[in-house]
Protein backbone atom coordinates (compact mmCIF):
# COMPACT_ATOMS: atom_id res chain seq x y z
CA UNK A 1 0.00 0.00 0.00
CA UNK A 2 1.16 3.49 -0.78
CA UNK A 3 1.09 5.61 2.31
CA UNK A 4 -0.58 8.98 1.82
CA UNK A 5 2.02 11.66 1.55
CA UNK A 6 4.81 9.21 0.82
CA UNK A 7 7.07 9.90 -2.14
CA UNK A 8 5.75 8.08 -5.20
CA UNK A 9 8.30 5.80 -6.82
CA UNK A 10 10.04 7.49 -9.74
CA UNK A 11 12.80 5.89 -11.78
CA UNK A 12 13.59 9.21 -13.44
CA UNK A 13 12.84 8.09 -16.99
CA UNK A 14 15.40 5.29 -16.87
CA UNK A 15 15.52 3.04 -19.93
CA UNK A 16 15.53 -0.60 -18.86
CA UNK A 17 16.86 -3.43 -20.96
CA UNK A 18 14.44 -6.31 -20.42
CA UNK A 19 15.71 -9.78 -21.34
CA UNK A 20 13.01 -12.12 -22.58
CA UNK A 21 12.67 -15.43 -24.44
CA UNK A 22 10.12 -14.15 -26.93
CA UNK A 23 8.88 -17.54 -28.11
CA UNK A 24 6.20 -17.81 -25.47
CA UNK A 25 2.64 -16.83 -26.44
CA UNK A 26 0.77 -14.91 -25.15
CA UNK A 27 3.37 -13.60 -22.70
CA UNK A 28 5.95 -12.51 -25.28
CA UNK A 29 6.26 -13.18 -28.99
CA UNK A 30 7.65 -11.36 -31.99
CA UNK A 31 4.88 -9.98 -34.20
CA UNK A 32 5.48 -11.52 -37.62
CA UNK A 33 4.43 -8.41 -39.52
CA UNK A 34 6.03 -5.62 -37.51
CA UNK A 35 8.94 -7.46 -35.88
CA UNK A 36 7.84 -5.90 -32.60
CA UNK A 37 7.92 -7.81 -29.30
CA UNK A 38 4.35 -8.02 -28.00
CA UNK A 39 2.41 -9.77 -25.25
CA UNK A 40 1.02 -9.67 -21.75
CA UNK A 41 4.45 -9.19 -20.16
CA UNK A 42 5.21 -6.26 -22.47
CA UNK A 43 1.87 -4.62 -21.66
CA UNK A 44 2.31 -5.12 -17.91
CA UNK A 45 5.84 -3.74 -18.04
CA UNK A 46 4.70 -0.69 -20.05
CA UNK A 47 1.79 -0.10 -17.66
CA UNK A 48 4.07 -0.25 -14.62
CA UNK A 49 6.66 2.00 -16.28
CA UNK A 50 3.92 4.54 -16.99
CA UNK A 51 3.34 4.72 -13.22
CA UNK A 52 6.92 4.79 -12.00
CA UNK A 53 8.54 6.68 -14.88
CA UNK A 54 10.69 4.24 -16.80
CA UNK A 55 10.87 2.89 -20.32
CA UNK A 56 11.14 -0.81 -21.05
CA UNK A 57 13.09 -2.09 -24.03
CA UNK A 58 12.50 -5.80 -24.52
CA UNK A 59 15.43 -7.72 -25.97
CA UNK A 60 15.07 -11.26 -27.29
CA UNK A 61 17.37 -13.79 -25.68
CA UNK A 62 17.41 -17.57 -25.32
CA UNK A 63 15.80 -19.02 -22.18
CA UNK A 64 18.94 -21.05 -21.64
CA UNK A 65 21.32 -18.58 -20.00
CA UNK A 66 18.72 -15.85 -19.45
CA UNK A 67 19.30 -15.73 -15.68
CA UNK A 68 23.09 -15.84 -15.97
CA UNK A 69 22.87 -12.89 -18.37
CA UNK A 70 20.78 -10.95 -15.85
CA UNK A 71 23.14 -11.73 -12.98
CA UNK A 72 26.09 -10.62 -15.14
CA UNK A 73 24.36 -7.32 -15.84
CA UNK A 74 23.58 -7.86 -19.50
CA UNK A 75 19.96 -6.93 -18.72
CA UNK A 76 18.44 -4.68 -16.06
CA UNK A 77 15.40 -6.89 -15.71
CA UNK A 78 14.12 -10.24 -16.97
CA UNK A 79 10.44 -10.63 -17.76
CA UNK A 80 9.57 -13.86 -19.50
CA UNK A 81 6.68 -15.58 -17.75
CA UNK A 82 9.16 -16.51 -15.02
CA UNK A 83 7.93 -18.51 -12.04
CA UNK A 84 9.10 -17.35 -8.64
CA UNK A 85 10.93 -20.30 -7.06
CA UNK A 86 13.06 -20.71 -3.94
CA UNK A 87 15.92 -21.93 -6.11
CA UNK A 88 15.85 -18.82 -8.31
CA UNK A 89 15.45 -16.57 -5.26
CA UNK A 90 18.87 -17.70 -4.09
CA UNK A 91 20.54 -15.72 -6.86
CA UNK A 92 17.96 -13.13 -7.94
CA UNK A 93 15.22 -10.89 -6.55
CA UNK A 94 11.60 -10.98 -7.71
CA UNK A 95 8.74 -8.51 -7.75
CA UNK A 96 5.51 -9.49 -6.07
CA UNK A 97 3.60 -11.96 -8.27
CA UNK A 98 1.98 -10.24 -11.26
CA UNK A 99 0.02 -13.36 -12.20
CA UNK A 100 -0.55 -16.83 -10.78
CA UNK A 101 -0.75 -19.60 -13.34
CA UNK A 102 -1.51 -23.27 -13.04
CA UNK A 103 0.19 -25.77 -15.27
CA UNK A 104 -1.64 -27.77 -17.93
CA UNK A 105 -0.98 -30.57 -20.39
CA UNK A 106 -1.60 -30.00 -24.08
CA UNK A 107 -2.66 -33.04 -26.09
CA UNK A 108 -3.48 -33.73 -29.71
CA UNK A 109 -7.28 -33.59 -30.01
CA UNK A 110 -7.52 -37.25 -30.95
CA UNK A 111 -6.02 -38.05 -27.51
CA UNK A 112 -8.21 -35.64 -25.58
CA UNK A 113 -9.58 -38.42 -23.39
CA UNK A 114 -6.12 -39.24 -22.01
CA UNK A 115 -6.11 -38.76 -18.24
CA UNK A 116 -3.41 -37.50 -15.92
CA UNK A 117 -3.34 -41.04 -14.44
CA UNK A 118 -2.52 -42.44 -17.87
CA UNK A 119 0.60 -40.25 -17.89
CA UNK A 120 1.47 -41.18 -14.31
CA UNK A 121 1.08 -44.89 -14.85
CA UNK A 122 3.98 -44.93 -17.29
CA UNK A 123 4.78 -45.41 -20.95
CA UNK A 124 3.73 -41.95 -22.10
CA UNK A 125 6.06 -39.03 -22.77
CA UNK A 126 5.75 -35.37 -21.82
CA UNK A 127 7.64 -32.51 -23.44
CA UNK A 128 8.61 -29.17 -21.91
CA UNK A 129 11.15 -26.40 -22.28
CA UNK A 130 14.50 -27.16 -20.60
CA UNK A 131 15.10 -25.44 -17.29
CA UNK A 132 11.49 -24.55 -16.56
CA UNK A 133 9.23 -25.39 -13.64
CA UNK A 134 7.19 -27.28 -16.23
CA UNK A 135 10.14 -29.55 -16.98
CA UNK A 136 10.46 -30.21 -13.25
CA UNK A 137 6.81 -31.18 -12.98
CA UNK A 138 7.08 -33.38 -16.07
CA UNK A 139 9.86 -35.38 -14.41
CA UNK A 140 7.72 -35.78 -11.28
CA UNK A 141 4.73 -36.98 -13.28
CA UNK A 142 6.27 -39.27 -15.90
CA UNK A 143 9.88 -39.75 -14.66
CA UNK A 144 12.99 -38.25 -16.18
CA UNK A 145 13.19 -41.07 -18.75
CA UNK A 146 9.85 -40.14 -20.22
CA UNK A 147 10.44 -36.40 -20.18
CA UNK A 148 11.57 -34.80 -23.46
CA UNK A 149 13.26 -31.43 -23.16
CA UNK A 150 13.38 -28.75 -25.86
CA UNK A 151 15.09 -25.35 -26.12
CA UNK A 152 11.77 -23.59 -26.64
CA UNK A 153 8.12 -24.38 -26.10
CA UNK A 154 7.64 -23.79 -29.83
CA UNK A 155 9.86 -26.84 -30.47
CA UNK A 156 7.97 -28.87 -27.85
CA UNK A 157 4.68 -28.00 -29.56
CA UNK A 158 6.06 -29.08 -32.91
CA UNK A 159 7.12 -32.40 -31.36
CA UNK A 160 3.55 -32.87 -30.11
CA UNK A 161 2.11 -32.10 -33.54
CA UNK A 162 4.52 -34.61 -35.09
CA UNK A 163 3.48 -37.22 -32.49
CA UNK A 164 7.05 -37.48 -31.18
CA UNK A 165 5.63 -36.95 -27.68
CA UNK A 166 2.24 -37.59 -26.04
CA UNK A 167 1.79 -34.22 -24.34
CA UNK A 168 3.33 -30.84 -23.60
CA UNK A 169 3.32 -29.58 -20.04
CA UNK A 170 3.15 -25.79 -19.96
CA UNK A 171 1.75 -22.86 -17.97
CA UNK A 172 -2.04 -22.80 -18.45
CA UNK A 173 -1.86 -19.23 -19.73
CA UNK A 174 0.21 -20.41 -22.68
CA UNK A 175 -1.75 -23.66 -23.10
CA UNK A 176 -4.75 -21.40 -23.71
CA UNK A 177 -2.88 -19.46 -26.41
CA UNK A 178 -1.76 -22.64 -28.19
CA UNK A 179 -5.29 -24.09 -28.00
CA UNK A 180 -6.51 -21.02 -29.83
CA UNK A 181 -3.69 -20.99 -32.37
CA UNK A 182 -4.16 -24.69 -33.12
CA UNK A 183 -7.89 -25.02 -32.56
CA UNK A 184 -9.15 -28.43 -33.67
CA UNK A 185 -5.63 -29.82 -33.43
CA UNK A 186 -4.39 -29.30 -29.85
CA UNK A 187 -6.36 -29.19 -26.60
CA UNK A 188 -5.56 -28.83 -22.90
CA UNK A 189 -8.00 -31.13 -21.15
CA UNK A 190 -5.68 -31.73 -18.20
CA UNK A 191 -5.57 -28.43 -16.29
CA UNK A 192 -5.12 -27.03 -12.82
CA UNK A 193 -1.85 -28.80 -12.04
CA UNK A 194 0.78 -27.17 -9.82
CA UNK A 195 0.38 -23.40 -9.61
CA UNK A 196 3.22 -20.95 -10.09
CA UNK A 197 3.36 -17.26 -9.18
CA UNK A 198 5.06 -15.26 -11.95
CA UNK A 199 7.40 -12.39 -11.13
CA UNK A 200 9.58 -9.76 -12.73
CA UNK A 201 13.22 -10.68 -12.09
CA UNK A 202 16.00 -8.38 -10.86
CA UNK A 203 19.61 -8.64 -9.82
CA UNK A 204 19.99 -9.40 -6.12
CA UNK A 205 19.68 -6.24 -4.08
CA UNK A 206 18.28 -4.19 -6.97
CA UNK A 207 16.81 -0.92 -5.70
CA UNK A 208 14.10 -1.15 -8.39
CA UNK A 209 12.09 -3.94 -6.76
CA UNK A 210 10.13 -1.67 -4.41
CA UNK A 211 9.29 0.76 -7.18
CA UNK A 212 7.99 -2.05 -9.37
CA UNK A 213 5.89 -3.43 -6.55
CA UNK A 214 4.40 0.00 -6.05
CA UNK A 215 3.68 0.33 -9.77
CA UNK A 216 2.13 -3.14 -9.84
CA UNK A 217 -0.11 -2.23 -6.94
CA UNK A 218 -1.21 0.91 -8.76
CA UNK A 219 -2.11 -0.87 -11.99
CA UNK A 220 -4.08 -3.42 -9.97
CA UNK A 221 -5.91 -0.65 -8.11
CA UNK A 222 -6.88 1.39 -11.19
CA UNK A 223 -8.24 -1.46 -13.34
CA UNK A 224 -5.34 -1.61 -15.84
CA UNK A 225 -4.31 -5.08 -14.71
CA UNK A 226 -7.88 -6.44 -14.99
CA UNK A 227 -8.22 -4.97 -18.47
CA UNK A 228 -4.99 -6.66 -19.59
CA UNK A 229 -6.01 -10.04 -18.16
CA UNK A 230 -9.32 -9.67 -20.02
CA UNK A 231 -7.48 -8.71 -23.22
CA UNK A 232 -5.41 -11.90 -23.19
CA UNK A 233 -7.66 -14.47 -21.56
CA UNK A 234 -11.10 -12.93 -21.85
CA UNK A 235 -12.01 -13.34 -18.19
N1 LIG B 1 6.90 -20.35 -15.90
C1 LIG B 1 7.86 -21.30 -16.34
C2 LIG B 1 9.17 -21.11 -15.60
O1 LIG B 1 9.47 -20.06 -15.14
C3 LIG B 1 8.10 -21.25 -17.83
C4 LIG B 1 8.55 -19.92 -18.36
C5 LIG B 1 9.00 -20.01 -19.79
N2 LIG B 1 9.14 -18.72 -20.35
C6 LIG B 1 9.54 -18.48 -21.61
N3 LIG B 1 9.56 -17.24 -22.03
N4 LIG B 1 9.87 -19.47 -22.38
O2 LIG B 1 9.96 -21.99 -15.46
CSV table of C-alpha atoms and ligand atoms in Angstrom, one decimal:
chain,number,residue,atom,x,y,z
A,1,UNK,CA,0.0,0.0,0.0
A,2,UNK,CA,1.2,3.5,-0.8
A,3,UNK,CA,1.1,5.6,2.3
A,4,UNK,CA,-0.6,9.0,1.8
A,5,UNK,CA,2.0,11.7,1.6
A,6,UNK,CA,4.8,9.2,0.8
A,7,UNK,CA,7.1,9.9,-2.1
A,8,UNK,CA,5.7,8.1,-5.2
A,9,UNK,CA,8.3,5.8,-6.8
A,10,UNK,CA,10.0,7.5,-9.7
A,11,UNK,CA,12.8,5.9,-11.8
A,12,UNK,CA,13.6,9.2,-13.4
A,13,UNK,CA,12.8,8.1,-17.0
A,14,UNK,CA,15.4,5.3,-16.9
A,15,UNK,CA,15.5,3.0,-19.9
A,16,UNK,CA,15.5,-0.6,-18.9
A,17,UNK,CA,16.9,-3.4,-21.0
A,18,UNK,CA,14.4,-6.3,-20.4
A,19,UNK,CA,15.7,-9.8,-21.3
A,20,UNK,CA,13.0,-12.1,-22.6
A,21,UNK,CA,12.7,-15.4,-24.4
A,22,UNK,CA,10.1,-14.2,-26.9
A,23,UNK,CA,8.9,-17.5,-28.1
A,24,UNK,CA,6.2,-17.8,-25.5
A,25,UNK,CA,2.6,-16.8,-26.4
A,26,UNK,CA,0.8,-14.9,-25.1
A,27,UNK,CA,3.4,-13.6,-22.7
A,28,UNK,CA,5.9,-12.5,-25.3
A,29,UNK,CA,6.3,-13.2,-29.0
A,30,UNK,CA,7.6,-11.4,-32.0
A,31,UNK,CA,4.9,-10.0,-34.2
A,32,UNK,CA,5.5,-11.5,-37.6
A,33,UNK,CA,4.4,-8.4,-39.5
A,34,UNK,CA,6.0,-5.6,-37.5
A,35,UNK,CA,8.9,-7.5,-35.9
A,36,UNK,CA,7.8,-5.9,-32.6
A,37,UNK,CA,7.9,-7.8,-29.3
A,38,UNK,CA,4.3,-8.0,-28.0
A,39,UNK,CA,2.4,-9.8,-25.3
A,40,UNK,CA,1.0,-9.7,-21.8
A,41,UNK,CA,4.4,-9.2,-20.2
A,42,UNK,CA,5.2,-6.3,-22.5
A,43,UNK,CA,1.9,-4.6,-21.7
A,44,UNK,CA,2.3,-5.1,-17.9
A,45,UNK,CA,5.8,-3.7,-18.0
A,46,UNK,CA,4.7,-0.7,-20.0
A,47,UNK,CA,1.8,-0.1,-17.7
A,48,UNK,CA,4.1,-0.3,-14.6
A,49,UNK,CA,6.7,2.0,-16.3
A,50,UNK,CA,3.9,4.5,-17.0
A,51,UNK,CA,3.3,4.7,-13.2
A,52,UNK,CA,6.9,4.8,-12.0
A,53,UNK,CA,8.5,6.7,-14.9
A,54,UNK,CA,10.7,4.2,-16.8
A,55,UNK,CA,10.9,2.9,-20.3
A,56,UNK,CA,11.1,-0.8,-21.1
A,57,UNK,CA,13.1,-2.1,-24.0
A,58,UNK,CA,12.5,-5.8,-24.5
A,59,UNK,CA,15.4,-7.7,-26.0
A,60,UNK,CA,15.1,-11.3,-27.3
A,61,UNK,CA,17.4,-13.8,-25.7
A,62,UNK,CA,17.4,-17.6,-25.3
A,63,UNK,CA,15.8,-19.0,-22.2
A,64,UNK,CA,18.9,-21.1,-21.6
A,65,UNK,CA,21.3,-18.6,-20.0
A,66,UNK,CA,18.7,-15.9,-19.5
A,67,UNK,CA,19.3,-15.7,-15.7
A,68,UNK,CA,23.1,-15.8,-16.0
A,69,UNK,CA,22.9,-12.9,-18.4
A,70,UNK,CA,20.8,-11.0,-15.8
A,71,UNK,CA,23.1,-11.7,-13.0
A,72,UNK,CA,26.1,-10.6,-15.1
A,73,UNK,CA,24.4,-7.3,-15.8
A,74,UNK,CA,23.6,-7.9,-19.5
A,75,UNK,CA,20.0,-6.9,-18.7
A,76,UNK,CA,18.4,-4.7,-16.1
A,77,UNK,CA,15.4,-6.9,-15.7
A,78,UNK,CA,14.1,-10.2,-17.0
A,79,UNK,CA,10.4,-10.6,-17.8
A,80,UNK,CA,9.6,-13.9,-19.5
A,81,UNK,CA,6.7,-15.6,-17.7
A,82,UNK,CA,9.2,-16.5,-15.0
A,83,UNK,CA,7.9,-18.5,-12.0
A,84,UNK,CA,9.1,-17.4,-8.6
A,85,UNK,CA,10.9,-20.3,-7.1
A,86,UNK,CA,13.1,-20.7,-3.9
A,87,UNK,CA,15.9,-21.9,-6.1
A,88,UNK,CA,15.9,-18.8,-8.3
A,89,UNK,CA,15.5,-16.6,-5.3
A,90,UNK,CA,18.9,-17.7,-4.1
A,91,UNK,CA,20.5,-15.7,-6.9
A,92,UNK,CA,18.0,-13.1,-7.9
A,93,UNK,CA,15.2,-10.9,-6.6
A,94,UNK,CA,11.6,-11.0,-7.7
A,95,UNK,CA,8.7,-8.5,-7.8
A,96,UNK,CA,5.5,-9.5,-6.1
A,97,UNK,CA,3.6,-12.0,-8.3
A,98,UNK,CA,2.0,-10.2,-11.3
A,99,UNK,CA,0.0,-13.4,-12.2
A,100,UNK,CA,-0.6,-16.8,-10.8
A,101,UNK,CA,-0.8,-19.6,-13.3
A,102,UNK,CA,-1.5,-23.3,-13.0
A,103,UNK,CA,0.2,-25.8,-15.3
A,104,UNK,CA,-1.6,-27.8,-17.9
A,105,UNK,CA,-1.0,-30.6,-20.4
A,106,UNK,CA,-1.6,-30.0,-24.1
A,107,UNK,CA,-2.7,-33.0,-26.1
A,108,UNK,CA,-3.5,-33.7,-29.7
A,109,UNK,CA,-7.3,-33.6,-30.0
A,110,UNK,CA,-7.5,-37.3,-31.0
A,111,UNK,CA,-6.0,-38.0,-27.5
A,112,UNK,CA,-8.2,-35.6,-25.6
A,113,UNK,CA,-9.6,-38.4,-23.4
A,114,UNK,CA,-6.1,-39.2,-22.0
A,115,UNK,CA,-6.1,-38.8,-18.2
A,116,UNK,CA,-3.4,-37.5,-15.9
A,117,UNK,CA,-3.3,-41.0,-14.4
A,118,UNK,CA,-2.5,-42.4,-17.9
A,119,UNK,CA,0.6,-40.3,-17.9
A,120,UNK,CA,1.5,-41.2,-14.3
A,121,UNK,CA,1.1,-44.9,-14.8
A,122,UNK,CA,4.0,-44.9,-17.3
A,123,UNK,CA,4.8,-45.4,-20.9
A,124,UNK,CA,3.7,-42.0,-22.1
A,125,UNK,CA,6.1,-39.0,-22.8
A,126,UNK,CA,5.8,-35.4,-21.8
A,127,UNK,CA,7.6,-32.5,-23.4
A,128,UNK,CA,8.6,-29.2,-21.9
A,129,UNK,CA,11.2,-26.4,-22.3
A,130,UNK,CA,14.5,-27.2,-20.6
A,131,UNK,CA,15.1,-25.4,-17.3
A,132,UNK,CA,11.5,-24.6,-16.6
A,133,UNK,CA,9.2,-25.4,-13.6
A,134,UNK,CA,7.2,-27.3,-16.2
A,135,UNK,CA,10.1,-29.5,-17.0
A,136,UNK,CA,10.5,-30.2,-13.2
A,137,UNK,CA,6.8,-31.2,-13.0
A,138,UNK,CA,7.1,-33.4,-16.1
A,139,UNK,CA,9.9,-35.4,-14.4
A,140,UNK,CA,7.7,-35.8,-11.3
A,141,UNK,CA,4.7,-37.0,-13.3
A,142,UNK,CA,6.3,-39.3,-15.9
A,143,UNK,CA,9.9,-39.8,-14.7
A,144,UNK,CA,13.0,-38.3,-16.2
A,145,UNK,CA,13.2,-41.1,-18.7
A,146,UNK,CA,9.8,-40.1,-20.2
A,147,UNK,CA,10.4,-36.4,-20.2
A,148,UNK,CA,11.6,-34.8,-23.5
A,149,UNK,CA,13.3,-31.4,-23.2
A,150,UNK,CA,13.4,-28.7,-25.9
A,151,UNK,CA,15.1,-25.4,-26.1
A,152,UNK,CA,11.8,-23.6,-26.6
A,153,UNK,CA,8.1,-24.4,-26.1
A,154,UNK,CA,7.6,-23.8,-29.8
A,155,UNK,CA,9.9,-26.8,-30.5
A,156,UNK,CA,8.0,-28.9,-27.8
A,157,UNK,CA,4.7,-28.0,-29.6
A,158,UNK,CA,6.1,-29.1,-32.9
A,159,UNK,CA,7.1,-32.4,-31.4
A,160,UNK,CA,3.5,-32.9,-30.1
A,161,UNK,CA,2.1,-32.1,-33.5
A,162,UNK,CA,4.5,-34.6,-35.1
A,163,UNK,CA,3.5,-37.2,-32.5
A,164,UNK,CA,7.1,-37.5,-31.2
A,165,UNK,CA,5.6,-37.0,-27.7
A,166,UNK,CA,2.2,-37.6,-26.0
A,167,UNK,CA,1.8,-34.2,-24.3
A,168,UNK,CA,3.3,-30.8,-23.6
A,169,UNK,CA,3.3,-29.6,-20.0
A,170,UNK,CA,3.2,-25.8,-20.0
A,171,UNK,CA,1.8,-22.9,-18.0
A,172,UNK,CA,-2.0,-22.8,-18.4
A,173,UNK,CA,-1.9,-19.2,-19.7
A,174,UNK,CA,0.2,-20.4,-22.7
A,175,UNK,CA,-1.7,-23.7,-23.1
A,176,UNK,CA,-4.8,-21.4,-23.7
A,177,UNK,CA,-2.9,-19.5,-26.4
A,178,UNK,CA,-1.8,-22.6,-28.2
A,179,UNK,CA,-5.3,-24.1,-28.0
A,180,UNK,CA,-6.5,-21.0,-29.8
A,181,UNK,CA,-3.7,-21.0,-32.4
A,182,UNK,CA,-4.2,-24.7,-33.1
A,183,UNK,CA,-7.9,-25.0,-32.6
A,184,UNK,CA,-9.2,-28.4,-33.7
A,185,UNK,CA,-5.6,-29.8,-33.4
A,186,UNK,CA,-4.4,-29.3,-29.8
A,187,UNK,CA,-6.4,-29.2,-26.6
A,188,UNK,CA,-5.6,-28.8,-22.9
A,189,UNK,CA,-8.0,-31.1,-21.2
A,190,UNK,CA,-5.7,-31.7,-18.2
A,191,UNK,CA,-5.6,-28.4,-16.3
A,192,UNK,CA,-5.1,-27.0,-12.8
A,193,UNK,CA,-1.8,-28.8,-12.0
A,194,UNK,CA,0.8,-27.2,-9.8
A,195,UNK,CA,0.4,-23.4,-9.6
A,196,UNK,CA,3.2,-21.0,-10.1
A,197,UNK,CA,3.4,-17.3,-9.2
A,198,UNK,CA,5.1,-15.3,-12.0
A,199,UNK,CA,7.4,-12.4,-11.1
A,200,UNK,CA,9.6,-9.8,-12.7
A,201,UNK,CA,13.2,-10.7,-12.1
A,202,UNK,CA,16.0,-8.4,-10.9
A,203,UNK,CA,19.6,-8.6,-9.8
A,204,UNK,CA,20.0,-9.4,-6.1
A,205,UNK,CA,19.7,-6.2,-4.1
A,206,UNK,CA,18.3,-4.2,-7.0
A,207,UNK,CA,16.8,-0.9,-5.7
A,208,UNK,CA,14.1,-1.1,-8.4
A,209,UNK,CA,12.1,-3.9,-6.8
A,210,UNK,CA,10.1,-1.7,-4.4
A,211,UNK,CA,9.3,0.8,-7.2
A,212,UNK,CA,8.0,-2.1,-9.4
A,213,UNK,CA,5.9,-3.4,-6.5
A,214,UNK,CA,4.4,0.0,-6.1
A,215,UNK,CA,3.7,0.3,-9.8
A,216,UNK,CA,2.1,-3.1,-9.8
A,217,UNK,CA,-0.1,-2.2,-6.9
A,218,UNK,CA,-1.2,0.9,-8.8
A,219,UNK,CA,-2.1,-0.9,-12.0
A,220,UNK,CA,-4.1,-3.4,-10.0
A,221,UNK,CA,-5.9,-0.7,-8.1
A,222,UNK,CA,-6.9,1.4,-11.2
A,223,UNK,CA,-8.2,-1.5,-13.3
A,224,UNK,CA,-5.3,-1.6,-15.8
A,225,UNK,CA,-4.3,-5.1,-14.7
A,226,UNK,CA,-7.9,-6.4,-15.0
A,227,UNK,CA,-8.2,-5.0,-18.5
A,228,UNK,CA,-5.0,-6.7,-19.6
A,229,UNK,CA,-6.0,-10.0,-18.2
A,230,UNK,CA,-9.3,-9.7,-20.0
A,231,UNK,CA,-7.5,-8.7,-23.2
A,232,UNK,CA,-5.4,-11.9,-23.2
A,233,UNK,CA,-7.7,-14.5,-21.6
A,234,UNK,CA,-11.1,-12.9,-21.8
A,235,UNK,CA,-12.0,-13.3,-18.2
B,1,LIG,N1,6.9,-20.3,-15.9
B,1,LIG,C1,7.9,-21.3,-16.3
B,1,LIG,C2,9.2,-21.1,-15.6
B,1,LIG,O1,9.5,-20.1,-15.1
B,1,LIG,C3,8.1,-21.2,-17.8
B,1,LIG,C4,8.5,-19.9,-18.4
B,1,LIG,C5,9.0,-20.0,-19.8
B,1,LIG,N2,9.1,-18.7,-20.3
B,1,LIG,C6,9.5,-18.5,-21.6
B,1,LIG,N3,9.6,-17.2,-22.0
B,1,LIG,N4,9.9,-19.5,-22.4
B,1,LIG,O2,10.0,-22.0,-15.5
